[in-house]
Amino acid sequence: MKQNSPVIELTNITKSFGENTILKNLNLSISDGEFVTLLGPSGCGKTTILRLIAGFEQPDEGRILLAGSDITDQPSNKRHVNTVFQSYALFPHMTVFENVAFGLNMDKMSKSEIKAQVNDALRMVKMSDYADRKPSQLSGGQQQRVAIARAVVKKPRILLLDEPLSALDFKLRKQMQVELKQLQRRLGITFIFVTHDQEEALSMSDRVIVMEEGVIQQSGTPKQVYEQPANLFVARFVGEINVLDTVVEKHTDNGFACKIEGFSCEIHSKKRPAEGSKVSILLRPEDLRVEELAKAEKPEAGSIFGRVEETTYKGATLESIIVLPSGKKLLASEFFDEEYEEFDYKLGQDVAISWVDGWEVVLVNE
Amino acid sequence: MNERSLFKTIVISIISLWFLIFVFVPNILVFAVSFLERHENNFVTFSFTLENYQRIFTSVYFTVFAESFRLAFISMLICLLVGYPFAYRLARLKGRVKHILFMLIIIPFWTSSLIRTYAIMIVLKTNGLLNKTLLATGIISEPLELLYTGTAVTIGMVYSLLPFMILPLYASIEKLDKVYIEAAGDLGANKIQTFIKVIIPLTMPGIIAGCILVFLPSFCLFYIPDLMGGAKELLIGNLIKNQFLSARDWPFGSAVSVVLSCIMAVLLLVYYKSTKLVQKSGERGGI
């Protein structure tokens, strides 16, 4: 099956710059036609992976296989891989047409064939009307489109995109995200997309690879990465999350009992870490349920309660910071709904906090 | 009048006066004299003539112009071929080696170029350093006749003018973003194709500036052909010098000077236009 054959494989890759080890014994395999995002903070090695695949850097150790053949020692101009650069890197002395034709000229293609293919590529990115312009006469978004056309016109096995949307403004970025995704589906080319923007990663990719300090922390679908983070780094890096540290007291029928910030709770979980082991309970802000308590009302035994410290209006949602008696702060995010349009918390309001059983993530700390 | 504008006025006045006295007036004088007739005792007689200009376009002097152009062009070409790789390496280097190499380019500027010309003559002499070394190592069996030849003049020109080629080249290569080279490789260009299609066009302002800075002065360095060529070859610079100092024909010398100035003005205009063109295509918008 096409999906299962890896188009690119990195095996035991190590790469250092001077004293700095960027990648350490990294293994990565990407299937044909996948849209993979490398996500991580700056300096985590994601761009280095891209540059290794493109051939701009040589690994110190390890091999790179493209469609089964070893390309580790091949120079970049021999690899069937093309890059969309962060700065676009359009040649300023050439027109849009000449830029897109550059790669085909290098392939010694006939003039008429080049003309046809370049025009096709420009039409695909809706830049046909700008063929005679110089890059300096284009807006950032237009330059971006030309850069994409210039890369895909070569019909690469893999298209590498190095934070291509970071220079665009918010609205254009959203639009380009959708267009890139559609383009990938239409062309069927494997996309490897590098970003530090977790939202971009989640919304665009078939698979997200979260990296930190040259090590792959988790690789999975956007849903898996968001809902079942493999570790605290992934949980914290991908979206907002509340982390509650606790100790498993004893196993119960449906899970285990523990004390969270002084409150006795029962966690309903399939995971049953050994009694006495330290665990972190992870809760997304949107999974928390917040209920107002009347002034004198005593909270039910077993529930967690706190006080609203700050609220932030976010348009579609209301974010509140809730302080627990222990001093721990939780972030809750709730949608406005039609019945309750005016809802807002008074600062200092006592609230009870709960969540749907099973929506929390339990991580066992080593 | 406040202090600032007083200061401005004084500074600008001094510069303007300087230009007036030392640039404008002499040039006007040269221009005026070029239309006068020669006189044995008083240098010039005040009668208008175009004869001086007519003389320039006789075959003898036309050869001088052609020869000067040839030498200037060859010197420029050698400077470019030698200077480009050097400037390229220099721009890509980092740290101490770069500083040392930079010093090596700058240091000659601290010495009078006349003295440097004598210095290189010592090297090229028949029993000079170069010949002695080559003889000692057995590469040649009898000394090369280098000094007082056309080759020597070219060597002298290249030697004196090379820094003027390297510095502008360095400045434009330094500015060249490495990402364009990577992009060219990414799109399938090999090193030579990348150099021709991307690196040269993008460093064109430096190439043009360097060429102009070598080409124009090579007309005027009359002491290099005089000293190193043994005054065998007559170039424009020498021609002018001779008219004033030896032949005492000021009007003709002035006419040649005016023509030379006009040629330079045209070349500078071409340079100005071409950099404008390159800059326009080199501008990067967007980010």
XYZ file of C-alpha atoms in Angstrom, chain A residues 6-245:
240
model
C 8.360 5.297 3.639
C 9.473 8.015 1.229
C 12.158 9.260 3.536
C 13.989 7.540 6.348
C 16.488 9.075 8.723
C 18.421 6.472 10.673
C 20.589 7.181 13.713
C 21.221 10.766 12.668
C 23.621 12.770 14.826
C 24.491 16.355 13.996
C 26.599 18.837 15.946
C 27.679 22.379 15.262
C 30.942 22.807 17.109
C 30.303 21.916 20.735
C 26.553 22.008 20.234
C 24.861 18.677 19.600
C 21.654 19.523 17.796
C 20.407 16.048 16.912
C 21.283 12.910 18.773
C 20.692 9.467 17.322
C 17.473 10.510 15.655
C 15.266 8.093 13.757
C 12.435 9.273 11.581
C 10.402 7.650 8.868
C 7.800 9.433 6.803
C 5.285 7.760 4.519
C 4.605 8.760 0.947
C 1.906 11.411 0.687
C 1.923 12.356 4.354
C 1.653 15.921 5.621
C 4.041 15.854 8.547
C 4.747 18.785 10.829
C 7.878 19.117 12.911
C 6.856 21.144 15.922
C 9.076 22.467 18.654
C 10.575 25.557 20.242
C 13.378 27.329 18.406
C 16.656 25.479 18.665
C 15.029 22.069 19.019
C 16.598 20.825 15.791
C 13.549 20.832 13.545
C 15.075 23.118 10.950
C 18.281 21.080 11.060
C 16.305 17.975 10.086
C 14.912 19.860 7.113
C 18.357 21.087 6.091
C 19.734 17.552 6.347
C 16.993 16.232 4.079
C 17.512 19.104 1.636
C 21.261 18.477 1.596
C 22.372 21.859 2.954
C 23.974 20.114 5.915
C 25.703 16.756 6.232
C 24.967 14.519 9.209
C 27.932 13.577 11.413
C 26.537 10.097 11.700
C 23.611 8.163 10.283
C 22.076 7.700 6.869
C 19.290 9.379 4.939
C 17.247 7.248 2.540
C 14.974 8.767 -0.078
C 12.526 6.207 -1.492
C 14.872 3.450 -0.438
C 18.088 4.811 -1.946
C 20.845 6.322 0.154
C 21.172 10.053 -0.524
C 23.370 10.909 2.461
C 26.332 11.872 0.278
C 24.354 13.420 -2.552
C 24.626 17.184 -3.000
C 21.404 19.147 -2.731
C 21.119 19.725 -6.488
C 20.885 15.976 -7.112
C 18.103 15.303 -4.586
C 14.476 15.106 -5.650
C 13.516 17.277 -2.746
C 12.605 20.957 -2.850
C 12.401 23.633 -0.212
C 10.171 26.598 0.471
C 12.423 28.892 2.476
C 11.356 30.947 5.459
C 12.528 34.111 3.695
C 11.229 32.700 0.365
C 14.684 33.309 -1.204
C 13.204 34.345 -4.533
C 15.989 35.499 -6.833
C 15.620 39.286 -6.818
C 17.175 39.728 -10.266
C 14.665 37.474 -11.974
C 10.990 37.879 -12.743
C 8.373 35.627 -11.212
C 8.368 33.533 -14.392
C 12.167 33.226 -14.429
C 12.180 32.267 -10.780
C 9.727 29.429 -11.322
C 11.491 28.389 -14.539
C 14.921 28.309 -12.851
C 14.661 24.725 -11.629
C 13.311 23.451 -14.949
C 16.084 25.224 -16.845
C 18.567 23.352 -14.705
C 16.879 20.113 -15.803
C 17.592 21.063 -19.446
C 13.936 20.939 -20.351
C 12.761 22.348 -23.688
C 11.647 25.980 -23.755
C 8.052 25.196 -24.716
C 7.763 22.529 -22.040
C 9.138 24.937 -19.425
C 6.688 27.622 -20.472
C 3.748 25.248 -20.160
C 4.790 23.907 -16.761
C 5.621 27.304 -15.294
C 2.284 28.676 -16.419
C 0.521 25.684 -14.877
C 2.347 26.189 -11.601
C 1.599 29.899 -11.537
C -2.054 29.248 -12.277
C -2.164 26.754 -9.434
C -1.000 29.387 -6.931
C -3.124 32.080 -8.630
C -0.115 34.157 -9.680
C -0.487 33.999 -13.472
C -1.083 37.732 -13.727
C 2.207 38.493 -12.019
C 4.557 36.436 -14.204
C 6.502 39.481 -15.426
C 6.890 41.185 -12.058
C 10.048 41.220 -9.983
C 9.814 39.731 -6.466
C 10.325 43.216 -5.014
C 7.027 44.265 -6.573
C 5.061 41.564 -4.741
C 3.530 41.447 -1.284
C 4.704 38.889 1.263
C 1.801 36.571 0.541
C 2.400 36.747 -3.196
C 6.115 36.028 -2.763
C 5.106 33.045 -0.685
C 2.946 31.697 -3.506
C 5.741 32.124 -6.026
C 8.137 30.325 -3.684
C 5.703 27.415 -3.459
C 5.216 27.351 -7.239
C 8.977 27.417 -7.779
C 9.395 24.386 -5.521
C 6.444 22.245 -6.654
C 7.047 22.823 -10.364
C 10.045 20.504 -9.961
C 7.644 17.718 -8.917
C 9.741 16.755 -5.886
C 9.229 13.570 -3.897
C 9.149 15.714 -0.794
C 8.403 19.382 -0.310
C 10.167 20.896 2.677
C 8.604 23.990 4.183
C 10.666 25.915 6.723
C 8.279 28.086 8.731
C 6.915 29.461 5.468
C 4.024 31.325 7.032
C 5.822 33.052 9.891
C 6.331 36.311 7.991
C 2.652 36.676 7.079
C 0.002 38.485 9.056
C -2.637 36.549 10.951
C -5.398 36.522 8.374
C -3.163 35.690 5.441
C -1.546 32.959 7.487
C -4.921 31.324 8.126
C -5.748 31.509 4.443
C -2.394 30.070 3.377
C -2.783 27.225 5.880
C -5.962 26.133 4.148
C -4.468 26.589 0.685
C -1.333 24.624 1.534
C -3.408 21.780 2.856
C -5.552 21.699 -0.274
C -2.452 21.896 -2.446
C -0.915 18.951 -0.646
C -4.049 16.875 -1.144
C -4.209 17.790 -4.818
C -0.547 17.106 -5.574
C -0.141 14.101 -3.328
C 3.441 15.176 -2.568
C 4.825 14.472 0.885
C 5.017 17.737 2.839
C 7.389 18.202 5.731
C 6.430 21.399 7.448
C 8.443 23.046 10.186
C 6.794 25.401 12.641
C 6.900 26.552 16.217
C 3.220 27.458 16.091
C 1.289 24.606 17.695
C -2.041 25.732 16.332
C -0.652 25.711 12.792
C 0.740 22.236 13.387
C -2.545 20.856 14.696
C -4.714 22.357 12.001
C -2.645 21.357 8.968
C -0.982 18.017 9.440
C -1.734 14.322 9.188
C 1.000 13.747 11.719
C 2.679 16.008 14.224
C 6.175 15.307 15.488
C 6.912 17.230 18.655
C 10.594 17.828 19.313
C 12.679 19.173 22.111
C 16.462 19.471 22.242
C 17.004 17.255 19.247
C 14.853 14.421 20.531
C 11.442 13.398 19.240
C 9.065 13.667 22.180
C 5.945 12.408 20.495
C 4.781 11.501 17.038
C 1.095 11.131 16.344
C -2.032 12.569 14.797
C -2.905 16.089 15.919
C -5.691 14.587 18.030
C -3.365 12.148 19.759
C -0.791 14.815 20.454
C -3.374 17.165 21.886
C -5.534 14.726 23.792
C -2.984 12.123 24.825
C 0.298 13.931 25.268
C 3.110 11.474 25.851
C 4.823 13.604 28.450
C 4.732 16.907 30.269
C 6.766 18.717 27.602
C 4.317 17.801 24.851
C 1.360 18.613 27.082
C 2.700 22.036 27.929
C 3.988 22.882 24.438
C 0.842 21.894 22.552
C -1.887 24.155 23.847
C -2.606 25.372 27.356
C -2.888 22.776 30.071
C -3.320 22.551 33.842
C -0.877 20.206 35.523
C -1.806 18.833 38.956
C 0.860 16.770 40.702
